[in-house]
Amino acid sequence: MKKIIMMCMLVFAMQCTCVQAQDYQMFGLSERELTQDTQGLLSKKDFDSQFGDIDKQYLYYLVRHHKSHQYYYDFDLTPNWRKTGKIGVLGARLIGLNKQKATVDLRNFEKESHGLALRTIAKEAFQTKTLKKVILPNTVTYVAPGAFGKVKVIKAKALQKQKDGSYEYVYHLKKNVKERTIQDFYNTNKSIQSLGGDETYRHRYQMTMRKGQTITLCSSIKVGKKSYVMPDLYLVYKTDNKAIVKITKGKMKALQSGETTISVYLSTKVRDPAYQLQVIIK
């Protein structure tokens, strides 16, 4: 596995050298790679069933550059994956523009990447002569120094400029917390039963409620040795059945009998850490 990772890292490094050139049109992908990119993020199972490939080729898929209609990007991977050999995809990293425009609205990035949120932006990603304004989605957590040049930037207030010229997403809690320092995101409600984790969610839970009952979700993060309760302001909820429950200000009310699955993300829509809650209402 280490030899495979080292080989892919070498290919990845060679790609990065090519993409630093100003003319992003020179960056080419094979027809097969372009086909893969029209399908968004592929799981190992989906990749194998469609392309019949071995592990090292799927690993190459995870570390290579990708292309959509307007953007060049790669996957923003879990920290230290080179050391652990365990790779997870947190979102996407923008490395260049495929279209020359005066204004670039990156709030449409997630739609073009089939649900993959834009998390980070590489150095010199916007170095084009025609660009005047950039609009960033709230999912962006880090921008490398020199990414914007002299263009006007519209961004979330939480994305704050640092001394080195970079931008980092900061949560204003009892202590200011940078998004990249968060080690875990989980639920601390005592009535919730843990179901363990899977390749998509680090934590999965199950809860049984009565119709009309209201509970506090109790979402928390871990930073170093400390834990912080996350305000509803910084959370995003996705449910497969909105008629079953209603979530307001971190509290969930059971509306009618049935079952639903709720995915809970930080406001930056980070895939990992995130948790999933299966709710059964009787």
Coordinates of C-alpha atoms in Angstrom, one line a residue:
M1 CA 0.0 0.0 0.0
K2 CA 2.9 2.4 0.8
K3 CA 4.5 1.8 -2.6
I4 CA 1.1 2.6 -4.3
I5 CA 0.8 5.8 -2.3
M6 CA 4.3 6.9 -3.1
M7 CA 3.7 6.3 -6.8
C8 CA 0.5 8.3 -6.8
M9 CA 2.2 11.1 -4.8
L10 CA 4.9 11.3 -7.5
V11 CA 2.3 11.6 -10.3
F12 CA 0.4 14.1 -8.2
A13 CA 3.5 16.3 -7.7
M14 CA 4.1 16.3 -11.4
Q15 CA 0.6 17.4 -12.1
C16 CA 0.9 20.3 -9.5
T17 CA 4.0 21.6 -11.3
C18 CA 2.0 21.7 -14.6
V19 CA -1.0 23.5 -13.1
Q20 CA 1.1 26.4 -11.7
A21 CA 1.4 27.7 -15.3
Q22 CA -0.8 30.7 -16.1
D23 CA -2.4 29.0 -19.1
Y24 CA -4.8 26.5 -17.5
Q25 CA -6.1 25.5 -21.0
M26 CA -2.8 23.5 -21.4
F27 CA -3.8 21.2 -18.5
G28 CA -5.3 18.1 -20.2
L29 CA -7.2 15.1 -19.0
S30 CA -8.0 11.9 -20.8
E31 CA -11.5 11.1 -22.1
R32 CA -11.9 8.5 -19.4
E33 CA -10.9 11.1 -16.7
L34 CA -13.3 13.6 -18.1
T35 CA -16.1 11.0 -18.0
Q36 CA -15.3 10.3 -14.4
D37 CA -15.5 14.0 -13.5
T38 CA -19.0 14.3 -14.9
Q39 CA -20.2 11.9 -12.2
G40 CA -18.9 13.8 -9.2
L41 CA -17.1 12.0 -6.3
L42 CA -17.1 8.3 -7.0
S43 CA -16.9 5.8 -4.1
K44 CA -14.5 2.9 -4.3
K45 CA -17.5 0.5 -5.0
D46 CA -18.9 2.7 -7.8
F47 CA -15.5 3.2 -9.3
D48 CA -14.9 -0.5 -9.5
S49 CA -18.3 -1.3 -10.9
Q50 CA -18.0 1.3 -13.7
F51 CA -14.3 1.1 -14.6
G52 CA -13.2 -2.3 -13.2
D53 CA -10.0 -0.9 -11.7
I54 CA -7.6 -1.9 -9.0
D55 CA -6.8 0.0 -5.8
K56 CA -3.9 2.0 -7.1
Q57 CA -6.0 3.4 -10.0
Y58 CA -8.7 4.5 -7.5
L59 CA -6.0 6.1 -5.4
Y60 CA -4.8 8.0 -8.5
Y61 CA -8.4 9.1 -9.1
L62 CA -8.5 10.6 -5.6
V63 CA -5.2 12.5 -5.8
R64 CA -5.3 13.7 -9.5
H65 CA -6.6 17.0 -10.7
H66 CA -10.2 17.3 -12.0
K67 CA -12.1 19.5 -14.4
S68 CA -15.7 20.9 -14.5
H69 CA -17.3 23.3 -17.0
Q70 CA -15.7 26.3 -15.4
Y71 CA -13.1 25.1 -12.9
Y72 CA -10.0 23.0 -12.4
Y73 CA -9.9 21.5 -8.9
D74 CA -8.7 18.5 -6.8
F75 CA -10.1 16.8 -3.8
D76 CA -9.3 18.2 -0.4
L77 CA -8.3 15.1 1.5
T78 CA -8.1 14.2 5.2
P79 CA -4.9 15.4 7.0
N80 CA -2.0 13.0 7.3
W81 CA -3.5 10.5 4.8
R82 CA 0.0 9.9 3.4
K83 CA 1.2 8.6 6.8
T84 CA -2.0 6.6 7.7
G85 CA -2.9 5.3 4.2
K86 CA -6.5 6.1 5.1
I87 CA -8.0 8.6 2.7
G88 CA -11.2 10.6 3.1
V89 CA -12.6 13.4 0.9
L90 CA -13.5 16.6 2.8
G91 CA -14.5 18.7 -0.2
A92 CA -12.7 20.3 -3.1
R93 CA -9.7 22.6 -3.6
L94 CA -9.9 25.1 -6.5
I95 CA -6.6 25.3 -8.5
G96 CA -7.6 27.4 -11.5
L97 CA -10.4 28.7 -13.8
N98 CA -11.4 27.1 -17.0
K99 CA -13.3 30.2 -18.2
Q100 CA -12.2 33.8 -18.4
K101 CA -14.8 36.1 -16.8
A102 CA -14.9 39.5 -15.1
T103 CA -16.9 38.0 -12.2
V104 CA -16.7 34.5 -10.8
D105 CA -19.5 33.3 -8.5
L106 CA -18.2 30.2 -6.8
R107 CA -21.5 29.6 -5.1
N108 CA -22.3 27.4 -8.1
F109 CA -19.3 25.3 -7.6
E110 CA -21.1 22.6 -5.6
K111 CA -23.6 22.2 -8.4
E112 CA -20.9 21.7 -11.0
S113 CA -19.0 19.2 -8.9
H114 CA -22.2 17.1 -8.2
G115 CA -22.5 18.0 -4.5
L116 CA -18.8 18.4 -3.6
A117 CA -18.4 21.6 -1.5
L118 CA -15.5 24.0 -2.2
R119 CA -13.3 24.1 0.9
T120 CA -9.9 25.5 -0.1
I121 CA -8.4 27.7 -2.7
A122 CA -4.8 27.3 -4.0
K123 CA -2.2 30.0 -4.5
E124 CA -2.6 32.0 -7.7
A125 CA -5.9 30.3 -8.5
F126 CA -7.4 33.6 -9.7
Q127 CA -4.4 35.1 -11.6
T128 CA -6.2 36.1 -14.8
K129 CA -6.2 39.5 -16.5
T130 CA -10.0 39.6 -17.0
L131 CA -11.1 38.8 -13.4
K132 CA -12.4 41.7 -11.3
K133 CA -14.6 40.2 -8.6
V134 CA -14.9 36.8 -6.8
I135 CA -17.9 35.6 -4.7
L136 CA -17.1 32.8 -2.3
P137 CA -19.5 30.3 -0.8
N138 CA -19.6 29.9 3.0
T139 CA -18.1 26.4 2.6
V140 CA -14.6 27.9 1.9
T141 CA -12.4 27.3 5.0
Y142 CA -8.9 28.2 3.7
V143 CA -7.4 30.4 1.0
A144 CA -3.7 30.3 0.3
P145 CA -1.7 33.6 0.3
G146 CA -1.8 35.4 -3.0
A147 CA -4.8 33.5 -4.4
F148 CA -6.9 36.6 -5.2
G149 CA -4.3 39.1 -6.4
K150 CA -6.0 42.5 -6.7
V151 CA -9.6 41.3 -7.4
K152 CA -12.5 42.3 -5.2
V153 CA -13.6 39.4 -2.9
I154 CA -17.1 38.9 -1.4
K155 CA -16.9 36.3 1.4
A156 CA -18.3 35.1 4.8
K157 CA -17.3 37.3 7.8
A158 CA -16.0 34.1 9.4
L159 CA -13.3 33.8 6.7
Q160 CA -10.7 36.1 8.2
K161 CA -7.4 37.3 6.7
Q162 CA -4.2 36.1 8.5
K163 CA -0.8 37.8 8.9
D164 CA 0.7 35.7 6.0
G165 CA -2.0 36.9 3.6
S166 CA -4.0 33.7 3.8
Y167 CA -7.7 33.4 4.9
E168 CA -9.0 31.0 7.5
Y169 CA -12.5 30.2 8.6
V170 CA -12.9 31.0 12.3
Y171 CA -15.7 30.0 14.6
H172 CA -16.5 32.5 17.3
L173 CA -17.1 30.4 20.4
K174 CA -15.9 30.9 24.0
K175 CA -12.5 30.9 22.3
N176 CA -12.0 31.6 18.6
V177 CA -11.6 28.2 16.8
K178 CA -10.1 27.8 13.4
E179 CA -12.0 25.2 11.3
R180 CA -8.8 23.2 10.4
T181 CA -8.1 22.6 14.1
I182 CA -11.4 20.7 14.7
Q183 CA -10.6 17.0 15.5
D184 CA -14.1 15.7 16.0
F185 CA -17.8 16.6 15.6
Y186 CA -20.4 14.5 17.5
N187 CA -23.7 14.4 19.5
T188 CA -23.7 14.4 23.3
N189 CA -27.5 13.9 23.9
K190 CA -27.8 11.1 26.5
S191 CA -30.9 9.6 24.9
I192 CA -29.1 8.9 21.6
Q193 CA -27.7 5.4 20.9
S194 CA -24.4 5.1 19.0
L195 CA -24.4 3.0 15.8
G196 CA -20.7 3.4 15.2
G197 CA -19.2 5.0 12.1
D198 CA -18.8 4.2 8.4
E199 CA -16.8 5.5 5.4
T200 CA -19.1 8.5 5.0
Y201 CA -19.8 9.5 8.7
R202 CA -17.5 9.2 11.6
H203 CA -20.4 9.0 14.0
R204 CA -23.9 7.5 13.4
Y205 CA -26.7 7.5 15.9
Q206 CA -30.2 6.4 16.5
M207 CA -33.0 8.0 18.5
T208 CA -36.6 7.0 19.3
M209 CA -39.1 9.8 20.0
R210 CA -42.8 10.3 20.7
K211 CA -45.0 12.4 18.4
G212 CA -44.9 16.0 19.6
Q213 CA -41.7 15.5 21.7
T214 CA -38.9 18.1 21.4
I215 CA -35.3 17.3 22.2
T216 CA -32.0 19.4 22.1
L217 CA -29.6 17.9 19.6
C218 CA -26.4 18.8 21.5
S219 CA -23.9 19.0 18.7
S220 CA -20.3 19.5 20.0
I221 CA -16.8 19.7 18.6
K222 CA -13.4 18.7 20.0
V223 CA -10.3 20.8 19.7
G224 CA -7.3 19.4 21.4
K225 CA -8.4 18.4 24.9
K226 CA -11.3 20.8 25.0
S227 CA -14.9 20.4 23.8
Y228 CA -17.3 23.2 22.7
V229 CA -21.0 23.2 22.1
M230 CA -21.7 24.4 18.5
P231 CA -24.4 27.0 18.2
D232 CA -27.1 26.4 15.6
L233 CA -25.7 29.4 13.6
Y234 CA -22.8 27.1 12.6
L235 CA -24.8 24.0 11.7
V236 CA -26.4 22.6 8.5
Y237 CA -29.1 19.9 8.7
K238 CA -30.1 17.7 5.8
T239 CA -33.1 15.3 6.2
D240 CA -34.7 12.8 3.8
N241 CA -38.2 13.6 5.1
K242 CA -39.0 17.2 6.2
A243 CA -42.6 16.2 7.2
I244 CA -41.3 14.0 10.0
V245 CA -39.3 16.4 12.1
K246 CA -38.7 20.2 12.4
I247 CA -35.3 21.5 13.5
T248 CA -35.1 25.1 14.9
K249 CA -32.2 26.6 16.8
G250 CA -30.7 23.2 17.6
K251 CA -34.0 21.7 18.8
M252 CA -35.8 18.9 17.0
K253 CA -39.6 18.4 17.2
A254 CA -41.3 15.1 16.2
L255 CA -44.2 16.1 13.9
Q256 CA -45.7 12.7 13.0
S257 CA -45.0 9.0 13.2
G258 CA -42.4 7.6 10.9
E259 CA -38.7 7.4 10.3
T260 CA -36.1 9.8 8.9
T261 CA -32.4 10.2 8.6
I262 CA -30.7 13.5 9.4
S263 CA -27.2 14.4 8.4
V264 CA -25.6 17.2 10.5
Y265 CA -22.7 19.2 9.1
L266 CA -20.7 22.2 10.2
S267 CA -21.7 25.4 8.3
T268 CA -18.8 24.8 6.0
K269 CA -20.4 21.4 5.0
V270 CA -17.3 19.4 5.9
R271 CA -17.9 15.7 5.1
D272 CA -15.6 14.5 7.9
P273 CA -16.2 15.3 10.6
A274 CA -20.0 15.1 10.3
Y275 CA -22.6 12.8 11.9
Q276 CA -25.8 11.1 10.9
L277 CA -28.9 10.6 13.1
Q278 CA -31.6 8.0 12.4
V279 CA -34.9 9.1 14.0
I280 CA -37.8 6.8 14.8
I281 CA -41.1 8.5 15.8
K282 CA -43.8 6.4 17.4

